[in-house]
GROMACS .gro file of C-alpha atoms in nm:
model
  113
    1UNK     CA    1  -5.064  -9.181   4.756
    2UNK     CA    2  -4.843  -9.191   4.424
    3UNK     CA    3  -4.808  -8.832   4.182
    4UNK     CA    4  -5.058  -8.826   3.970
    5UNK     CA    5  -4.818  -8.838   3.624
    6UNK     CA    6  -4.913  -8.915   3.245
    7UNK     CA    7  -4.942  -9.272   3.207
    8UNK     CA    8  -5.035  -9.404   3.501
    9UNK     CA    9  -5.406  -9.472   3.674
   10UNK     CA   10  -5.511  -9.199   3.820
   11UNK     CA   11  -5.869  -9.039   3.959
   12UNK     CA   12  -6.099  -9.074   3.660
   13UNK     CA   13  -5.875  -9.248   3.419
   14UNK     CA   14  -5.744  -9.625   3.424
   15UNK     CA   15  -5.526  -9.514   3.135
   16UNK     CA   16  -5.356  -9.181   3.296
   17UNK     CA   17  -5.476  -8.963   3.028
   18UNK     CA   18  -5.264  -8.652   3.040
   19UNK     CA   19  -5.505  -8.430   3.119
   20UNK     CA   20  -5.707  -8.633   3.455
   21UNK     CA   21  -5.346  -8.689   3.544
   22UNK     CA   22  -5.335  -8.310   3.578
   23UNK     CA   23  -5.663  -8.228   3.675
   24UNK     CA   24  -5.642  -8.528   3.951
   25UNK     CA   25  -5.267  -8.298   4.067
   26UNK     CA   26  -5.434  -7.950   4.046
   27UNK     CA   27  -5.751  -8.092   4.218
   28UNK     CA   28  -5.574  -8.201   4.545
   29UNK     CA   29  -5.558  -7.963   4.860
   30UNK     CA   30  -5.343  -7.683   4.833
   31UNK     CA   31  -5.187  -7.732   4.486
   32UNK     CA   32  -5.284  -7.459   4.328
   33UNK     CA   33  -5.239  -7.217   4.657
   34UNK     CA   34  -4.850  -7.352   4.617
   35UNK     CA   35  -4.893  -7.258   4.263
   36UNK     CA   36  -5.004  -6.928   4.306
   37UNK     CA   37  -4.779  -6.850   4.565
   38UNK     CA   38  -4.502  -6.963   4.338
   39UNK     CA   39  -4.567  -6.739   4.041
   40UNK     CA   40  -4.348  -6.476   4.136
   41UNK     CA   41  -3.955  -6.420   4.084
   42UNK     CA   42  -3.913  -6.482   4.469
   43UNK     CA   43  -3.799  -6.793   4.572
   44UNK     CA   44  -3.935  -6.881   4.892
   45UNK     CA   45  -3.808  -7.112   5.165
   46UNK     CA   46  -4.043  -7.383   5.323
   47UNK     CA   47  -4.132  -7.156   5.598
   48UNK     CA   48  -4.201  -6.857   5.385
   49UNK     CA   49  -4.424  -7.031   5.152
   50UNK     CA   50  -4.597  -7.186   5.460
   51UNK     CA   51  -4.662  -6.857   5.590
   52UNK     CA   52  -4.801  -6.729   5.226
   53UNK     CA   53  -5.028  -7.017   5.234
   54UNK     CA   54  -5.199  -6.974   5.539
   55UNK     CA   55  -5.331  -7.245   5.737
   56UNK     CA   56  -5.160  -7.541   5.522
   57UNK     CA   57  -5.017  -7.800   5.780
   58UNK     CA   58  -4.612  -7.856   5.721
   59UNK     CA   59  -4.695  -8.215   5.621
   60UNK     CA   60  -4.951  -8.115   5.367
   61UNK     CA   61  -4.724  -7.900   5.168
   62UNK     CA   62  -4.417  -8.080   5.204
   63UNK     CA   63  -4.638  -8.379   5.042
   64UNK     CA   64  -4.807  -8.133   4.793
   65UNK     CA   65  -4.422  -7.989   4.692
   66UNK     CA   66  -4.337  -8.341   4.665
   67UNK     CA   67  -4.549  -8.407   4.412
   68UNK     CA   68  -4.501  -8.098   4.240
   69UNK     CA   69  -4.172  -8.174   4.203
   70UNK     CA   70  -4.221  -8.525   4.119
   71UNK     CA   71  -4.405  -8.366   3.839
   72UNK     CA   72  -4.080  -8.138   3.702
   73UNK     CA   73  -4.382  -7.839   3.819
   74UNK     CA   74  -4.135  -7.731   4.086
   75UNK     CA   75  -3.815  -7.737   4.207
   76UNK     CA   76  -3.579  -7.675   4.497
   77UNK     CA   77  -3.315  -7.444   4.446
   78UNK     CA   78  -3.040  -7.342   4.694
   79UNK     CA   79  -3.269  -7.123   4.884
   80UNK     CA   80  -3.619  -7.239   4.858
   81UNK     CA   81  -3.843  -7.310   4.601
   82UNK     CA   82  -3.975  -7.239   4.257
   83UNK     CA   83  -4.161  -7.318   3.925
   84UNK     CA   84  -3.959  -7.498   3.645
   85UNK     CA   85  -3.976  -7.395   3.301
   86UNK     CA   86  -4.302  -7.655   3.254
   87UNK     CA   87  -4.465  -7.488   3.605
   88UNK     CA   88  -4.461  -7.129   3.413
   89UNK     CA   89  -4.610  -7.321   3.128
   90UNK     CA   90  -4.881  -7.409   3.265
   91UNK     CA   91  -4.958  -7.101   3.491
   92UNK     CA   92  -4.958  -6.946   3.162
   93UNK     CA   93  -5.208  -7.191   3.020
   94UNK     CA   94  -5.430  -7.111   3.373
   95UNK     CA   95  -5.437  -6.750   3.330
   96UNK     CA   96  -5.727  -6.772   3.077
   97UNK     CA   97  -5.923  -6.940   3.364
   98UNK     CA   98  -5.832  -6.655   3.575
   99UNK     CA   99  -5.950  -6.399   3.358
  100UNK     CA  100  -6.298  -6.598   3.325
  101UNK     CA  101  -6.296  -6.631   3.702
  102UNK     CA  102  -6.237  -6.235   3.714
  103UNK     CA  103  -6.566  -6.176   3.508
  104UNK     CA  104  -6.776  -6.478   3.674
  105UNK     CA  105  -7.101  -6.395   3.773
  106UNK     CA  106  -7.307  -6.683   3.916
  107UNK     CA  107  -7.632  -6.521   3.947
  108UNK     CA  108  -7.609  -6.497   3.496
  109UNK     CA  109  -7.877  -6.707   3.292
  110UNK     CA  110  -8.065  -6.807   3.637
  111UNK     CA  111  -8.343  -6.556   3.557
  112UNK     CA  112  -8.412  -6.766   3.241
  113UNK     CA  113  -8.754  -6.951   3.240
   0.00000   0.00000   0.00000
């Protein structure tokens, strides 16, 4: 399975539309777990971040960091791993959904006839 990158096919778009190319990345298993355990000022080694993200398979997060940094989201520094410039970016741009997710309440506008 290839990185899902700007320009090229990927889940819902022949044309790689920007935004399915990131929505197909963010929407595979574990992505945004790595993500989230990435947000911090620690940079975590391989083992560390497999212990933050409990239950995720060495295979599946070495493939999901590949990608990542395939996608200049993360990179690999000297003593583990952490968000580029562009991965803070768009944490930034997720924290809106976060805040929405915060308030969420599912059971809303069901009463309505």
């Amino acid at each position: 399975m290839t990185t899902p990158l700007p320009g090229r096919p990927v889940r819902g778009s022949r044309t790689g539309r920007p935004v399915m190319a990131i929505l197909d990345l963010l929407g595979r298993r574990w992505t945004l777990r790595v993500l989230w355990e990435l947000r911090g000022d620690a940079v975590p080694t391989f083992r560390a971040l497999q212990a933050r993200c409990d239950g995720v398979s060495s295979s599946v997060l070495a493939e999901r960091l590949a990608e990542l940094r395939d996608a200049a989201i993360v990179e690999r520094a000297d003593d583990g791993y952490r968000l580029t410039a562009q991965g803070r970016k768009l944490l930034v741009t997720l924290a809106p959904l976060e805040r929405w997710a915060n308030t969420w309440e599912p059971s809303a506008g069901r009463d309505r006839p």
